[in-house]
Short mmCIF file of C-alpha atoms in Angstrom, two decimals:
data_model
loop_
_atom_site.label_atom_id
_atom_site.label_comp_id
_atom_site.label_asym_id
_atom_site.label_seq_id
_atom_site.Cartn_x
_atom_site.Cartn_y
_atom_site.Cartn_z
CA MET A 173 0.00 -0.01 0.02
CA PRO A 174 1.48 3.38 -0.99
CA ARG A 175 2.53 5.62 1.86
CA VAL A 176 1.41 9.24 2.03
CA ILE A 177 4.43 11.55 1.83
CA VAL A 178 3.88 15.30 2.14
CA ILE A 179 6.69 17.41 0.73
CA THR A 180 6.80 21.17 1.19
CA GLY A 181 8.91 23.33 -1.12
CA ALA A 182 7.98 20.86 -3.85
CA SER A 183 7.38 23.20 -6.78
CA ASP A 184 10.99 22.88 -7.96
CA GLY A 185 14.50 21.98 -6.82
CA ILE A 186 15.09 19.01 -4.58
CA GLY A 187 11.49 18.92 -3.42
CA ALA A 188 10.17 18.37 -6.93
CA ALA A 189 13.01 15.96 -7.76
CA SER A 190 12.34 13.85 -4.67
CA ALA A 191 8.61 13.89 -5.41
CA ARG A 192 9.31 12.44 -8.85
CA GLN A 193 11.61 9.79 -7.37
CA LEU A 194 9.15 8.76 -4.70
CA HIS A 195 6.28 8.70 -7.16
CA ALA A 196 8.31 6.38 -9.38
CA LYS A 197 8.71 4.09 -6.37
CA GLY A 198 4.94 3.88 -6.02
CA GLU A 199 4.46 6.30 -3.11
CA GLU A 200 1.54 8.74 -2.86
CA VAL A 201 3.24 12.14 -2.87
CA VAL A 202 1.44 15.29 -1.75
CA LEU A 203 3.04 18.45 -3.05
CA VAL A 204 3.10 21.82 -1.28
CA GLY A 205 4.61 24.85 -2.97
CA ARG A 206 4.62 28.64 -2.91
CA SER A 207 4.06 29.14 -6.66
CA PRO A 208 0.58 28.09 -7.82
CA GLU A 209 1.76 27.62 -11.44
CA LYS A 210 4.94 25.68 -10.73
CA THR A 211 3.32 23.51 -8.07
CA ALA A 212 0.39 22.66 -10.35
CA ALA A 213 2.77 21.78 -13.18
CA VAL A 214 4.70 19.25 -11.11
CA ALA A 215 1.46 17.84 -9.71
CA ALA A 216 -0.03 17.45 -13.18
CA GLU A 217 3.11 15.64 -14.35
CA LEU A 218 2.79 13.13 -11.54
CA GLY A 219 -0.96 12.97 -11.22
CA ALA A 220 -0.48 14.01 -7.59
CA ALA A 221 -2.41 16.21 -5.21
CA SER A 222 -1.01 19.67 -4.57
CA PHE A 223 -1.60 22.61 -2.30
CA VAL A 224 -0.28 26.17 -2.23
CA ALA A 225 1.10 27.80 0.89
CA ASP A 226 3.45 30.77 1.23
CA TYR A 227 5.35 30.46 4.50
CA SER A 228 5.77 34.23 4.74
CA ASP A 229 2.11 34.21 5.79
CA LEU A 230 1.43 31.84 8.69
CA SER A 231 -2.33 31.93 8.11
CA GLN A 232 -1.61 29.96 4.90
CA VAL A 233 0.26 27.37 6.96
CA ARG A 234 -2.72 27.02 9.25
CA GLU A 235 -5.07 26.63 6.27
CA LEU A 236 -2.72 24.04 4.78
CA ALA A 237 -2.69 22.01 8.00
CA ALA A 238 -6.49 22.06 8.22
CA THR A 239 -6.77 20.87 4.62
CA LEU A 240 -4.24 18.07 5.07
CA LEU A 241 -6.00 16.85 8.21
CA ASP A 242 -9.31 16.85 6.35
CA ARG A 243 -7.95 15.03 3.30
CA TYR A 244 -5.49 12.52 4.76
CA PRO A 245 -6.40 10.16 7.61
CA ARG A 246 -2.78 9.00 7.52
CA ILE A 247 0.48 10.85 6.88
CA ASP A 248 3.53 8.60 6.82
CA VAL A 249 6.22 11.17 6.08
CA LEU A 250 6.27 14.95 6.45
CA ALA A 251 9.22 16.52 4.63
CA ASN A 252 9.68 20.09 5.79
CA ASN A 253 11.69 21.21 2.78
CA ALA A 254 10.45 24.78 2.23
CA GLY A 255 13.03 27.48 2.85
CA GLY A 256 15.14 30.20 1.30
CA VAL A 257 17.70 32.96 1.73
CA PHE A 258 16.69 36.60 1.37
CA ALA A 259 18.65 39.76 0.64
CA ASP A 260 17.38 42.12 3.32
CA ARG A 261 15.91 41.99 6.80
CA VAL A 262 12.15 41.99 6.24
CA VAL A 263 9.44 41.69 8.88
CA THR A 264 6.45 39.63 7.78
CA THR A 265 2.80 40.49 8.37
CA ASP A 266 2.99 38.03 11.26
CA GLY A 267 5.65 40.23 12.87
CA PHE A 268 8.68 37.94 12.43
CA GLU A 269 11.93 38.19 10.53
CA LEU A 270 11.33 36.62 7.09
CA THR A 271 14.25 34.18 6.97
CA PHE A 272 13.49 32.78 10.43
CA GLN A 273 9.80 32.46 9.63
CA VAL A 274 10.18 30.76 6.23
CA ASN A 275 12.99 28.44 7.25
CA HIS A 276 11.86 27.51 10.77
CA LEU A 277 8.56 28.85 12.06
CA GLY A 278 6.49 27.68 9.08
CA GLY A 279 7.63 24.09 9.35
CA PHE A 280 7.48 24.18 13.13
CA LEU A 281 3.84 25.35 13.01
CA LEU A 282 2.80 22.87 10.32
CA THR A 283 4.39 19.93 12.17
CA ASN A 284 2.70 20.88 15.46
CA LEU A 285 -0.69 21.37 13.85
CA LEU A 286 -0.38 17.89 12.29
CA LEU A 287 1.22 16.38 15.38
CA ASP A 288 -1.58 14.09 16.52
CA ARG A 289 -2.04 12.72 13.01
CA LEU A 290 1.72 12.21 12.65
CA ILE A 291 1.92 10.33 15.94
CA GLU A 292 -1.09 8.17 15.05
CA SER A 293 0.66 7.35 11.77
CA ARG A 294 4.03 6.70 13.43
CA ALA A 295 5.38 9.14 10.90
CA ALA A 296 8.85 10.38 10.11
CA VAL A 297 9.46 14.13 10.01
CA ILE A 298 12.34 15.13 7.72
CA GLN A 299 13.90 18.58 7.92
CA THR A 300 15.95 19.96 5.01
CA SER A 301 18.80 21.71 6.81
CA SER A 302 22.17 22.76 5.40
CA LEU A 303 25.90 22.88 5.97
CA ALA A 304 25.19 26.58 6.54
CA ALA A 305 24.06 25.65 10.07
CA GLN A 306 27.68 24.90 10.88
CA ARG A 307 29.46 27.32 8.61
CA PHE A 308 27.44 30.54 8.86
CA SER A 309 25.17 30.50 11.93
CA LYS A 310 25.62 33.03 14.73
CA PHE A 311 22.77 31.65 16.80
CA ASP A 312 21.51 33.76 19.67
CA ILE A 313 18.46 32.36 21.47
CA ASP A 314 17.77 35.88 22.78
CA ASP A 315 17.83 37.45 19.31
CA LEU A 316 15.93 35.02 17.11
CA GLN A 317 14.55 37.91 15.02
CA ALA A 318 18.00 39.38 14.29
CA GLU A 319 17.00 42.73 15.69
CA ARG A 320 20.45 43.50 17.08
CA THR A 321 22.43 42.58 14.01
CA TYR A 322 21.47 41.12 10.64
CA SER A 323 23.24 39.51 7.75
CA LYS A 324 21.48 37.36 5.20
CA THR A 325 24.16 34.69 5.51
CA ALA A 326 23.96 34.43 9.30
CA ALA A 327 20.14 34.58 9.18
CA TYR A 328 20.05 31.63 6.80
CA GLY A 329 22.59 29.70 8.86
CA ASN A 330 20.55 30.38 11.99
CA GLY A 331 17.38 29.16 10.31
CA LYS A 332 19.07 25.92 9.21
CA LEU A 333 20.48 25.42 12.69
CA ALA A 334 16.99 25.92 14.07
CA ASN A 335 15.88 23.03 11.79
CA ILE A 336 18.34 20.72 13.51
CA LEU A 337 17.46 21.92 17.02
CA PHE A 338 13.79 21.38 16.18
CA THR A 339 14.56 17.88 14.92
CA ARG A 340 16.37 16.95 18.10
CA GLU A 341 13.67 18.35 20.37
CA LEU A 342 10.92 16.70 18.30
CA HIS A 343 12.73 13.39 18.78
CA HIS A 344 13.21 14.05 22.50
CA ARG A 345 9.53 14.85 23.09
CA TYR A 346 7.80 12.33 20.85
CA ARG A 347 10.07 9.40 19.98
CA ASP A 348 8.53 7.27 22.71
CA ALA A 349 5.11 8.00 21.16
CA GLY A 350 6.29 6.56 17.85
CA LEU A 351 7.29 9.69 15.96
CA THR A 352 10.76 9.92 14.40
CA ALA A 353 12.64 12.94 13.12
CA VAL A 354 15.79 13.57 11.12
CA ALA A 355 17.59 16.51 9.48
CA PHE A 356 19.93 16.50 6.53
CA HIS A 357 22.15 18.56 4.25
CA PRO A 358 21.17 17.99 0.59
CA GLY A 359 24.42 19.38 -0.84
CA ALA A 360 24.96 22.56 -2.82
CA VAL A 361 22.27 22.13 -5.44
CA ALA A 362 21.88 23.91 -8.75
CA SER A 363 18.24 25.03 -8.51
CA GLY A 364 16.09 28.15 -8.12
CA PHE A 365 17.38 28.54 -4.57
CA ALA A 366 18.52 32.08 -3.64
CA ALA A 367 16.79 33.60 -6.65
CA GLY A 368 15.43 36.31 -4.38
CA SER A 369 18.79 37.07 -2.85
CA LYS A 370 21.74 39.26 -3.90
CA GLY A 371 25.50 39.12 -3.66
CA PRO A 372 27.46 35.88 -2.96
CA TRP A 373 24.42 33.64 -2.50
CA ARG A 374 22.91 34.58 -5.85
CA TRP A 375 26.34 34.33 -7.55
CA LEU A 376 26.97 30.89 -6.10
CA TYR A 377 23.65 29.43 -7.21
CA HIS A 378 23.08 31.29 -10.47
CA ASN A 379 26.47 32.17 -11.97
CA PRO A 380 27.28 29.81 -14.90
CA ILE A 381 30.84 29.28 -13.72
CA ALA A 382 29.97 28.65 -10.07
CA LYS A 383 27.11 26.34 -11.05
CA ARG A 384 29.63 23.90 -12.51
CA PHE A 385 30.53 22.96 -8.93
CA LEU A 386 26.96 22.36 -7.82
CA ILE A 387 25.09 19.07 -7.85
CA SER A 388 21.81 18.54 -9.70
CA SER A 389 18.40 18.76 -8.07
CA GLU A 390 18.04 15.03 -8.75
CA GLU A 391 21.20 14.30 -6.76
CA GLY A 392 20.12 16.54 -3.90
CA GLY A 393 16.59 15.18 -3.99
CA ALA A 394 17.93 11.62 -3.77
CA HIS A 395 19.13 12.35 -0.23
CA LEU A 396 15.60 13.32 0.76
CA THR A 397 14.27 10.24 -1.01
CA TRP A 398 16.76 8.01 0.82
CA LEU A 399 15.48 9.26 4.18
CA ALA A 400 11.80 9.05 3.16
CA GLU A 401 12.25 5.49 1.90
CA GLY A 402 14.39 4.38 4.83
CA THR A 403 13.45 2.70 8.07
CA PRO A 404 13.93 4.93 11.13
CA ASP A 405 16.53 3.65 13.58
CA VAL A 406 17.58 1.01 11.01
CA THR A 407 18.50 3.00 7.91
CA TRP A 408 18.99 6.23 9.81
CA VAL A 409 18.94 7.30 13.46
CA SER A 410 16.08 9.45 14.76
CA GLY A 411 17.09 12.81 16.16
CA GLU A 412 20.28 13.04 14.12
CA TYR A 413 21.71 15.05 11.23
CA TYR A 414 22.89 13.51 7.93
CA ALA A 415 25.03 14.54 4.94
CA ASP A 416 25.67 12.30 1.91
CA ASP A 417 23.38 9.69 3.50
CA LYS A 418 25.77 9.38 6.44
CA LEU A 419 25.60 10.53 10.04
CA ALA A 420 27.35 13.93 10.25
CA ARG A 421 28.39 16.53 12.78
CA THR A 422 27.22 20.11 12.70
CA SER A 423 27.37 23.19 14.94
CA PRO A 424 28.03 22.39 18.64
CA ILE A 425 24.94 24.41 19.52
CA ALA A 426 22.80 21.79 17.76
CA TYR A 427 23.62 19.34 20.55
CA ASP A 428 22.64 21.69 23.37
CA SER A 429 19.41 20.24 24.79
CA VAL A 430 18.72 23.40 26.82
CA VAL A 431 18.84 25.58 23.71
CA ALA A 432 16.67 23.11 21.80
CA ALA A 433 14.01 23.20 24.52
CA GLN A 434 14.18 27.01 24.69
CA LEU A 435 13.78 27.33 20.94
CA TRP A 436 10.71 25.07 21.02
CA THR A 437 9.11 27.08 23.83
CA ARG A 438 9.77 30.45 22.19
CA SER A 439 8.67 29.23 18.75
CA ALA A 440 5.43 27.90 20.23
CA GLU A 441 4.80 31.26 21.87
CA MET A 442 5.45 33.09 18.61
CA VAL A 443 2.95 31.03 16.61
CA GLY A 444 0.37 30.89 19.36
CA LEU A 445 0.55 27.20 20.28
#
């Protein structure tokens, strides 16, 4: 029987690539994307269900969760893959810094709104993180909105580190209830990522010369597919972080259980849980 696999950020890049791979393996993929046109195009190609949600507006995340709960009595895998890097510090209509909201708060809120269904399904929650969590983060639990100092690179690194902290705390709180969680680095992927950014990030991902050193969306998506198809605590270990389909180390802060618990509490307060 096909498993139900919900993938956010699935309108292009590694999300769309993994959706194609999982569909080819006989799974029921459910696509979530920001662009109505691009999301619908991938869905039509696969004959899959799709939904539109822009994580810069948390009301859309809440609507998405309500729809998924109504449509799917079982969710076997939730892949929180939506994210991005942005040029300037922008405050969303929800009152949060855009990078933090899109990369962390949106997925945090969606996961929590689906939590009972995920536990009932003994689901796996997969977070698309990044090497940026280790290389670029300047994580300050008391300045999650980057009000004191902002750089797009640090903001993105902080968001990706938050993904790993969320993964570890999700495992800590709900592993005994049957839920598993894992985070991973997909590699530096040649995709539409950073299209809304400027400077080094845009150059790295969109300059023809630099792109020669990037991997394809299919290669990056295969790491997500490997986790989605794997058996938790057999193929991969719940609560951990992976790169190249292998257990990997990341920022020391990611292993601080106090910070992970604090981030969960503050995130829950921010989104009204």
